mmCIF file of C-alpha atoms and ligand atoms in Angstrom:
data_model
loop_
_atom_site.group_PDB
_atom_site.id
_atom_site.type_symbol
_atom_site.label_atom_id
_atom_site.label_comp_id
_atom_site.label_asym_id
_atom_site.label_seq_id
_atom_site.Cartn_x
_atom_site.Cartn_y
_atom_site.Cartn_z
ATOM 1 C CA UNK A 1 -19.201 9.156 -3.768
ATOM 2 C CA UNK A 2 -19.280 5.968 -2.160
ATOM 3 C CA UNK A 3 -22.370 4.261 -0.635
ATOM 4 C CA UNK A 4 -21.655 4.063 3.124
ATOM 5 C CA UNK A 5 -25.388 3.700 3.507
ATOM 6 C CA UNK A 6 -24.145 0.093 4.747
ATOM 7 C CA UNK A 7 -22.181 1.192 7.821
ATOM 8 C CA UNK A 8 -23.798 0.091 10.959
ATOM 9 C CA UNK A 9 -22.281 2.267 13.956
ATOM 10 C CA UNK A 10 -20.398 0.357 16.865
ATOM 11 C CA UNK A 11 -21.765 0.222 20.140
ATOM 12 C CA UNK A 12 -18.992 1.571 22.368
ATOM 13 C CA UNK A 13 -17.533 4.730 22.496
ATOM 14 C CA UNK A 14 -13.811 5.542 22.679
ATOM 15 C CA UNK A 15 -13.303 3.109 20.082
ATOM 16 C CA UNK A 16 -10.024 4.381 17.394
ATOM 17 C CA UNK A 17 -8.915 3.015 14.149
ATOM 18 C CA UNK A 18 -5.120 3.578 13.612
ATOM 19 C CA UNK A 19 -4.660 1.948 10.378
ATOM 20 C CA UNK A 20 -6.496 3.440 7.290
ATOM 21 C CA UNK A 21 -5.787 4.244 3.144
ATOM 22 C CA UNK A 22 -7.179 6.478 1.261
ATOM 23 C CA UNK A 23 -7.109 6.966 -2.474
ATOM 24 C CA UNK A 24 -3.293 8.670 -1.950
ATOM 25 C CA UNK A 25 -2.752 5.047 -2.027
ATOM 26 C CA UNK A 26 -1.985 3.468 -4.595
ATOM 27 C CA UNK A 27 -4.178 0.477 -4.103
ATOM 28 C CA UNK A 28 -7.048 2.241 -2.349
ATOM 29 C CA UNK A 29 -9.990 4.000 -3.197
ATOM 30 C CA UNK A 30 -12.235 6.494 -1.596
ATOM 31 C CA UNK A 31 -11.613 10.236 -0.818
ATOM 32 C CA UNK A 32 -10.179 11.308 2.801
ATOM 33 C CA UNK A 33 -13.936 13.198 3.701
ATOM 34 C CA UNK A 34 -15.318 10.073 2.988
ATOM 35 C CA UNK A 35 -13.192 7.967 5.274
ATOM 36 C CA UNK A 36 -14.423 10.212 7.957
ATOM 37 C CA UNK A 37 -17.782 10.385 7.023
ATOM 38 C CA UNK A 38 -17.378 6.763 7.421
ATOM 39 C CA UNK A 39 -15.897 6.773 10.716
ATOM 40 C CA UNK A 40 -18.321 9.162 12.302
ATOM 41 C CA UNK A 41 -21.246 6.517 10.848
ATOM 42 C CA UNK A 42 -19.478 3.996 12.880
ATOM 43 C CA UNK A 43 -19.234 5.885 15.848
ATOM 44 C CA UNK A 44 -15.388 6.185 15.985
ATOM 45 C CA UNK A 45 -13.627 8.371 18.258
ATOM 46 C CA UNK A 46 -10.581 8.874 16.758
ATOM 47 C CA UNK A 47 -9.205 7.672 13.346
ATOM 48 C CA UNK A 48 -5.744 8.169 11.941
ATOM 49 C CA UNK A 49 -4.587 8.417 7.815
ATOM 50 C CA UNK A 50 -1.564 5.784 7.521
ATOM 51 C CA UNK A 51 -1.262 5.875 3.231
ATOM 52 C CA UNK A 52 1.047 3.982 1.831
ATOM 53 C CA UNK A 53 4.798 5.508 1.269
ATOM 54 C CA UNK A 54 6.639 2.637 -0.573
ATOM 55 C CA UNK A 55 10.517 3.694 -2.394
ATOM 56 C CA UNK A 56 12.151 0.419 -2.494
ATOM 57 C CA UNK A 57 14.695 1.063 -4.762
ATOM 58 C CA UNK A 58 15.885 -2.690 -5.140
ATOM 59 C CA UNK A 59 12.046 -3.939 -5.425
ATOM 60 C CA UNK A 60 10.128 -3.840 -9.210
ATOM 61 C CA UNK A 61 8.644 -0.663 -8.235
ATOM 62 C CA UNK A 62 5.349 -1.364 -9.035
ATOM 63 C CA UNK A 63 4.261 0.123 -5.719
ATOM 64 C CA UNK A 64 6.134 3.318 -5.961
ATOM 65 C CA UNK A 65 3.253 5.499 -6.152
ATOM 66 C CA UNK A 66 0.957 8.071 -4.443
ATOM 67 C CA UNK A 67 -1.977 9.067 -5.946
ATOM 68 C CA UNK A 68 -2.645 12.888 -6.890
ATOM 69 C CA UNK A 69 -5.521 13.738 -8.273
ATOM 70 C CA UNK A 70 -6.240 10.669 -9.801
ATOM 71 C CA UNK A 71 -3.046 10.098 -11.425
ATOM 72 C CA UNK A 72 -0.234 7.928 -9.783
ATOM 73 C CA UNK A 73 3.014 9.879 -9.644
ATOM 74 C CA UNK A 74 6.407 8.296 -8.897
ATOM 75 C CA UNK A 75 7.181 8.067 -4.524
ATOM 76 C CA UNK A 76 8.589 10.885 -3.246
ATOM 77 C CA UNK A 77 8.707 12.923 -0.207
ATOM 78 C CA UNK A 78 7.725 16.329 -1.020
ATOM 79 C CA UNK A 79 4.610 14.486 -3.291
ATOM 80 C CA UNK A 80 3.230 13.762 0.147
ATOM 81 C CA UNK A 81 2.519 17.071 0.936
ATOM 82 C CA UNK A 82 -0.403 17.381 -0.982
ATOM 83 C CA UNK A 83 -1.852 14.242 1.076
ATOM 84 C CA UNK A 84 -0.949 15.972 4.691
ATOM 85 C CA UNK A 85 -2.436 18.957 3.799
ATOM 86 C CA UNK A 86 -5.321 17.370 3.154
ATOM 87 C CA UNK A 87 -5.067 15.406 5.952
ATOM 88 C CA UNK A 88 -4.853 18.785 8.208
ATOM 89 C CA UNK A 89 -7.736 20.162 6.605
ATOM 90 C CA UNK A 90 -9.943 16.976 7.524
ATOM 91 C CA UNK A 91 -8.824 17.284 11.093
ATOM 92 C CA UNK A 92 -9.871 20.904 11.283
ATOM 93 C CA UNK A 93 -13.287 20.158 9.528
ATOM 94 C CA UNK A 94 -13.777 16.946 11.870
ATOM 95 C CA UNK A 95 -13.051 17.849 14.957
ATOM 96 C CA UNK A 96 -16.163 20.061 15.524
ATOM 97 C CA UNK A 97 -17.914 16.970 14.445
ATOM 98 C CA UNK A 98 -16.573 15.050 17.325
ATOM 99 C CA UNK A 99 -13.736 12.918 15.808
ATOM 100 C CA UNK A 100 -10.381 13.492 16.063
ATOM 101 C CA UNK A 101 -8.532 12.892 12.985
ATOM 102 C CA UNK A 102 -4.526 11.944 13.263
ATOM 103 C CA UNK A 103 -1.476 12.169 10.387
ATOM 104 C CA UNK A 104 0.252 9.162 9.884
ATOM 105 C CA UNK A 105 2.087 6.908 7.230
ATOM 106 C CA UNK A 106 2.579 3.590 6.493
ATOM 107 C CA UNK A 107 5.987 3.281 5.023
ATOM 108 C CA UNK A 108 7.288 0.358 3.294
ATOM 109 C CA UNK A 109 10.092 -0.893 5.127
ATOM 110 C CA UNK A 110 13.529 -2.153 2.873
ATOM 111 C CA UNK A 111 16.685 -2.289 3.983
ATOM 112 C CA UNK A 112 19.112 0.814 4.156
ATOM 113 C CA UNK A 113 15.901 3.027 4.415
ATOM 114 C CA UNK A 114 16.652 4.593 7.629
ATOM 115 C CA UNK A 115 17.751 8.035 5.616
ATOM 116 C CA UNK A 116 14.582 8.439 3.541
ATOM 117 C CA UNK A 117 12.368 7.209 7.115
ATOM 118 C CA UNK A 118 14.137 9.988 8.778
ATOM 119 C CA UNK A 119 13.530 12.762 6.123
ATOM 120 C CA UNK A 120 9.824 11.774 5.704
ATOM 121 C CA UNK A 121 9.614 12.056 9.581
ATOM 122 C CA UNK A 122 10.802 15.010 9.969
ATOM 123 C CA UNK A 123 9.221 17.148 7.241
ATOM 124 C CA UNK A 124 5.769 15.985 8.161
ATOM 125 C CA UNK A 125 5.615 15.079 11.795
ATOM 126 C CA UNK A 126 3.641 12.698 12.085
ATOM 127 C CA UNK A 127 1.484 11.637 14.985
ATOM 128 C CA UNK A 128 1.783 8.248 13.482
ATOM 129 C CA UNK A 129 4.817 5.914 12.033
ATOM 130 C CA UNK A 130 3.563 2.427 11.101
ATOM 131 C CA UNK A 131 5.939 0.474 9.154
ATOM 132 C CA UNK A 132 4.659 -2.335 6.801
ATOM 133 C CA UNK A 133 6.746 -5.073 5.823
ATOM 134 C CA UNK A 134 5.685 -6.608 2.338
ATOM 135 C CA UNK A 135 8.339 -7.758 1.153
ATOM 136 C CA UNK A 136 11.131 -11.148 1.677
ATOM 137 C CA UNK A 137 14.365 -9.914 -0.294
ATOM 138 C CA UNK A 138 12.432 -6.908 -2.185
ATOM 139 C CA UNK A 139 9.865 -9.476 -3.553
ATOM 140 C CA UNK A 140 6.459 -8.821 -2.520
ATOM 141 C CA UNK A 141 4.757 -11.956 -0.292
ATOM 142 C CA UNK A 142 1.268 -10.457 0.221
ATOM 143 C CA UNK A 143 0.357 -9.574 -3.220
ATOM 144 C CA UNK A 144 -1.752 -12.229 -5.462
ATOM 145 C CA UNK A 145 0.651 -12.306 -8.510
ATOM 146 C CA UNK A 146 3.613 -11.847 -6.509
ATOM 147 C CA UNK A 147 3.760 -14.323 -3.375
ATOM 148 C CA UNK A 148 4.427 -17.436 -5.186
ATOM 149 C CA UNK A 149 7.923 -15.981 -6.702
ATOM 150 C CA UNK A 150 8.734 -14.487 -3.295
ATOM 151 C CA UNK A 151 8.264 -18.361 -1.096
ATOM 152 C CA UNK A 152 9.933 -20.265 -4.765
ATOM 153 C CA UNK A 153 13.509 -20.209 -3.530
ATOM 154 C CA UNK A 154 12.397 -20.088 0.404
ATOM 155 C CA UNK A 155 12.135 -23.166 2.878
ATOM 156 C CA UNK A 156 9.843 -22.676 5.569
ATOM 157 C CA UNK A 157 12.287 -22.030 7.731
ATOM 158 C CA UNK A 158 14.016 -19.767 5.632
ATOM 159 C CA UNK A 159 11.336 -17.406 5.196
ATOM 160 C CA UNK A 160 10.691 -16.928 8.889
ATOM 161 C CA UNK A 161 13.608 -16.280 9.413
ATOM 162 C CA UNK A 162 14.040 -13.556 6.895
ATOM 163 C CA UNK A 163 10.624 -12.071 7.863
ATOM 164 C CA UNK A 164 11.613 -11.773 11.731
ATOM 165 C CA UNK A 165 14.852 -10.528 11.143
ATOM 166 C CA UNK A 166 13.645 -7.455 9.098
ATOM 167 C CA UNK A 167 10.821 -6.593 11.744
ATOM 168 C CA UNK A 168 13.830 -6.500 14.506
ATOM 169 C CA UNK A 169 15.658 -4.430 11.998
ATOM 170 C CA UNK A 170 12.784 -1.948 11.492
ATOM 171 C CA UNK A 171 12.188 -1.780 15.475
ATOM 172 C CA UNK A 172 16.107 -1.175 15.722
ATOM 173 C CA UNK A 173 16.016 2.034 13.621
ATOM 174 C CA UNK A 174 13.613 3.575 16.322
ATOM 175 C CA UNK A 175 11.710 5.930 13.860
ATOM 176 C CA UNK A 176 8.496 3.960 13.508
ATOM 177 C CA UNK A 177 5.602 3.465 16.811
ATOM 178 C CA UNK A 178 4.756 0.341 15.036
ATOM 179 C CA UNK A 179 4.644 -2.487 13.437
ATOM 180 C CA UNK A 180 2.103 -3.290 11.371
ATOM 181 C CA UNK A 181 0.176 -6.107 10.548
ATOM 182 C CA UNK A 182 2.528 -8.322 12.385
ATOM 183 C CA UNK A 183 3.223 -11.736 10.357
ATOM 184 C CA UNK A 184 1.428 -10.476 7.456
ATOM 185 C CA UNK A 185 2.766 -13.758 5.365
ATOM 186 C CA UNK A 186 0.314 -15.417 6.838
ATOM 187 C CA UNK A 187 -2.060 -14.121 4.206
ATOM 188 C CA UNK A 188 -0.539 -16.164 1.346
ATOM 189 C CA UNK A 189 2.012 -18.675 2.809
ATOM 190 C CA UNK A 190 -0.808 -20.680 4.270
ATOM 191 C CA UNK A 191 -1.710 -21.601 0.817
ATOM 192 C CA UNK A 192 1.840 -21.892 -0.581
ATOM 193 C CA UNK A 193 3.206 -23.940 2.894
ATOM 194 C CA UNK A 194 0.185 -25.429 4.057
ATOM 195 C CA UNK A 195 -0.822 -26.430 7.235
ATOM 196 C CA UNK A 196 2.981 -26.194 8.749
ATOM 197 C CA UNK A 197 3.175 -22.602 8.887
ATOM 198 C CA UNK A 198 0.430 -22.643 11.696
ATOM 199 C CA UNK A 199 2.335 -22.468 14.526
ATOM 200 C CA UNK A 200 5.581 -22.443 13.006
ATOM 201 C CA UNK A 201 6.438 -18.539 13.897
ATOM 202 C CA UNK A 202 7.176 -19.677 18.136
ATOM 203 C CA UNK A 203 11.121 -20.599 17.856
ATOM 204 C CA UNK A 204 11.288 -16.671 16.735
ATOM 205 C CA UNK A 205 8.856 -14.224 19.159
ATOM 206 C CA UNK A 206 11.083 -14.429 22.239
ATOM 207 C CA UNK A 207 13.821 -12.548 19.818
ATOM 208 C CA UNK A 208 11.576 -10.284 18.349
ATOM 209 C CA UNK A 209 9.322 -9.385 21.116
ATOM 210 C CA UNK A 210 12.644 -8.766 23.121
ATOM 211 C CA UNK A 211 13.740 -6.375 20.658
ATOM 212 C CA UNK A 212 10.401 -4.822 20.355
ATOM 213 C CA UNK A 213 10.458 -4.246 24.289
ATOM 214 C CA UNK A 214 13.636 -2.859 24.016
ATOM 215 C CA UNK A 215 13.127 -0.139 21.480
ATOM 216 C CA UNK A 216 9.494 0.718 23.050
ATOM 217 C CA UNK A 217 8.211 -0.496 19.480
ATOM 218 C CA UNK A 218 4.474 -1.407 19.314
ATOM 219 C CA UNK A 219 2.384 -4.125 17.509
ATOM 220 C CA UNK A 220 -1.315 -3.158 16.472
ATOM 221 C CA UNK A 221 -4.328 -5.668 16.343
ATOM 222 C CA UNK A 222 -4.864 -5.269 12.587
ATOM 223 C CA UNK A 223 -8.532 -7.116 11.537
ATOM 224 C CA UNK A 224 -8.047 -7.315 8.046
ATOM 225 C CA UNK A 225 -7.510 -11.196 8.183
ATOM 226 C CA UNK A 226 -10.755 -11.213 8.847
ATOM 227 C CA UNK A 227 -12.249 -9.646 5.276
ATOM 228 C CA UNK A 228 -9.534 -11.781 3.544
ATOM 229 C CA UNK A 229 -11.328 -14.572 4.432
ATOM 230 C CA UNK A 230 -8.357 -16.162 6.776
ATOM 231 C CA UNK A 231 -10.052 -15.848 10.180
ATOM 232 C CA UNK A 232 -7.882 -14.103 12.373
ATOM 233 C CA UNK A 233 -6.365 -10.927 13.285
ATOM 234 C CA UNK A 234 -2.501 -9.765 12.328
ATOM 235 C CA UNK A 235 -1.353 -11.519 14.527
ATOM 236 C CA UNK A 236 -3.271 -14.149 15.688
ATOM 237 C CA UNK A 237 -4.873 -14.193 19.117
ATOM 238 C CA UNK A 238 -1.897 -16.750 19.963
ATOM 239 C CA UNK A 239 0.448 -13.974 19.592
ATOM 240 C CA UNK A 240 -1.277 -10.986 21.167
ATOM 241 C CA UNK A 241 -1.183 -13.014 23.960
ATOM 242 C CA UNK A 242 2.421 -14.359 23.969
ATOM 243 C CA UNK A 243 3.066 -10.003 23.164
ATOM 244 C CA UNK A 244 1.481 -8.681 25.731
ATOM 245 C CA UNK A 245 2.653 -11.110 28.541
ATOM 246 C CA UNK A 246 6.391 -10.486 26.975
ATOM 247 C CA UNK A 247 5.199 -6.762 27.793
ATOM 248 C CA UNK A 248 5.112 -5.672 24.013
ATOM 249 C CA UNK A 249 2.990 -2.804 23.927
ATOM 250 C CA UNK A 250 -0.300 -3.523 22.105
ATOM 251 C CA UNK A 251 -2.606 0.057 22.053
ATOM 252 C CA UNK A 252 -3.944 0.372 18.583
ATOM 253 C CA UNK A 253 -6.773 -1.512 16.485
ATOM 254 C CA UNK A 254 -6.290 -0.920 12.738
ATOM 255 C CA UNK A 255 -8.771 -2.070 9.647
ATOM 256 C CA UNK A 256 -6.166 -1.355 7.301
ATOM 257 C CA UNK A 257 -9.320 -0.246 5.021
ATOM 258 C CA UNK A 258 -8.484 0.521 1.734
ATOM 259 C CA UNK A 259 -12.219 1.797 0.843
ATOM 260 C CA UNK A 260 -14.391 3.945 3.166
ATOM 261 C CA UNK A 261 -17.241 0.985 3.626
ATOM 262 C CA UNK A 262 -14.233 -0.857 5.575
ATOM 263 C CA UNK A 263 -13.392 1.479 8.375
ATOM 264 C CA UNK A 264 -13.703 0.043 11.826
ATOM 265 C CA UNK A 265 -14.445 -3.263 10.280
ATOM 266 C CA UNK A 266 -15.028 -5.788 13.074
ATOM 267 C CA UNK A 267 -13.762 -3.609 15.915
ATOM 268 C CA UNK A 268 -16.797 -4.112 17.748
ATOM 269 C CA UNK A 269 -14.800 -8.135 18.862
ATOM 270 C CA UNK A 270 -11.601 -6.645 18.552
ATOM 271 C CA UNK A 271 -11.853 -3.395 20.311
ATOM 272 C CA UNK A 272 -12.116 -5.343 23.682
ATOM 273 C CA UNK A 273 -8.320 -6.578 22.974
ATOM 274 C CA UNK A 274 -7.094 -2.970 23.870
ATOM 275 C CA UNK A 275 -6.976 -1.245 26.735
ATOM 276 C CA UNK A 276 -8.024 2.638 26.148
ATOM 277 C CA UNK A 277 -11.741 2.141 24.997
ATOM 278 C CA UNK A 278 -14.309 3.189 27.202
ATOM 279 C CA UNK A 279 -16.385 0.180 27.225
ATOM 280 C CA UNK A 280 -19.826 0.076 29.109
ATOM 281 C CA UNK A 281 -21.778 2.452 26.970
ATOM 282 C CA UNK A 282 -24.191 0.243 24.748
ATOM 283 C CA UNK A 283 -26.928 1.900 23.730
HETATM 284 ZN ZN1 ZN B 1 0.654 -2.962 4.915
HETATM 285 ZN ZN1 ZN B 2 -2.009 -0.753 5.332
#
């Protein structure tokens, strides 16, 4: 069991976390119960599952697992069942607890995955279709080893470009709510392009948030920036703005926890940036 000992509740109610792992990820650790023991600690209202479902077929693969049982088994989508009925069986379990627990996914988007996006969708209907984009031409750009390989061959310029593109793309296929973690390079291409990637994604939102408006696709606020030690929010404050005055819709917070102890992490700031929290209750 994990120590959640730690977990100081938030002070205002209504507040829900739609971005969360759990050890069906392969990079995550920490049981499903214990996520929501978690989230009741923090005083969550809601909270919705979004493990990782990555099948790249052109990328190394190292990511193509889910987690059964403590083994990692090759990505597919009946292996998810396990993790949705497990997911059901938390909701039914929670809810007389007073927190409502959600099924979603976060699936790795690649190109030509609109087939396997569909299927997944409509075995499990979800409540919840985030899709994560990791990856400039099936290289990964937000893992440590990987990043540096992924920006080698890629100006600046050149790797905007290819990371806006393939969020329009995902938004075009119209099976996923939303986008997560919204320039995600950030994480690593401040170190590889230095200070010239600061504000160097504004030649490309008025495309993208047009195409997002379009297809009715959302953007969450996703704080993990914030425990990576960059300082910000996916996106940046910058670009919530720009997104929400373009008329992008902007609903959900997400930690993007990938252990129990960081559920809800710094949504008491954050949770102020979205409009369906009932604010005003501080104990
Ligand atoms: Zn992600
Ligand atoms: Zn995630």
């Amino acid at each position: 069991m994990s120590d959640l000992s730690s977990i100081e509740p938030i002070h205002i109610e209504g507040v829900k976390d739609y971005h969360m792992h759990c050890d069906y990820s392969f990079d995550a650790s920490g049981t499903i119960e214990e996520y929501c023991e978690s989230a009741l600690r923090r005083n969550l209202a809601e909270i919705c599952f979004t493990t990782h479902y990555d099948n790249n077929p052109n990328s190394d693969g190292r990511d193509r697992f889910i987690r059964i049982d403590g083994e990692l088994q090759p990505t597919s989508i009946d292996r998810l069942g396990r993790y949705v009925d497990d997911v059901h069986a938390a909701a039914e379990k929670y809810y007389v607890k007073g927190i409502s627990v959600k099924l979603g996914v976060e699936f790795g988007w690649y190109r030509g995955c609109e087939e396997e996006a569909l299927k997944l969708k409509e075995k499990y209907n979800f409540d919840y279709m985030l899709c994560g984009i990791h990856e400039i031409d099936n290289i990964s750009f937000c893992s440590k080893s990987d990043f540096e390989k992924c920006f080698a061959d890629l100006s600046l310029e050149a790797m905007l470009k290819k990371y806006f593109m393939q969020v329009k793309e995902a938004s075009d296929i119209k099976l996923f709510d939303t986008i997560a973690h919204f320039c995600y390079y950030y994480k690593y291409a401040k170190k590889y392009y230095g200070d010239a990637i600061e504000k160097a994604y504004e030649p490309y939102l008025d495309s993208v948030f047009t195409t997002l408006v379009k297809n009715g696709t959302e953007l969450e606020i996703n704080t993990s920036g914030i425990r990576h030690g960059i300082e910000r929010y996916y996106p940046n404050i910058d670009i919530i703005n720009k997104a929400k005055k373009a008329g992008v819709k902007i609903i959900h917070l997400g930690s993007d926890a990938h252990h129990p102890t960081q559920v809800g992490y710094e949504f008491e700031v954050a949770a102020s940036m979205v409009p369906d929290t009932i604010t005003g209750c501080e104990e």
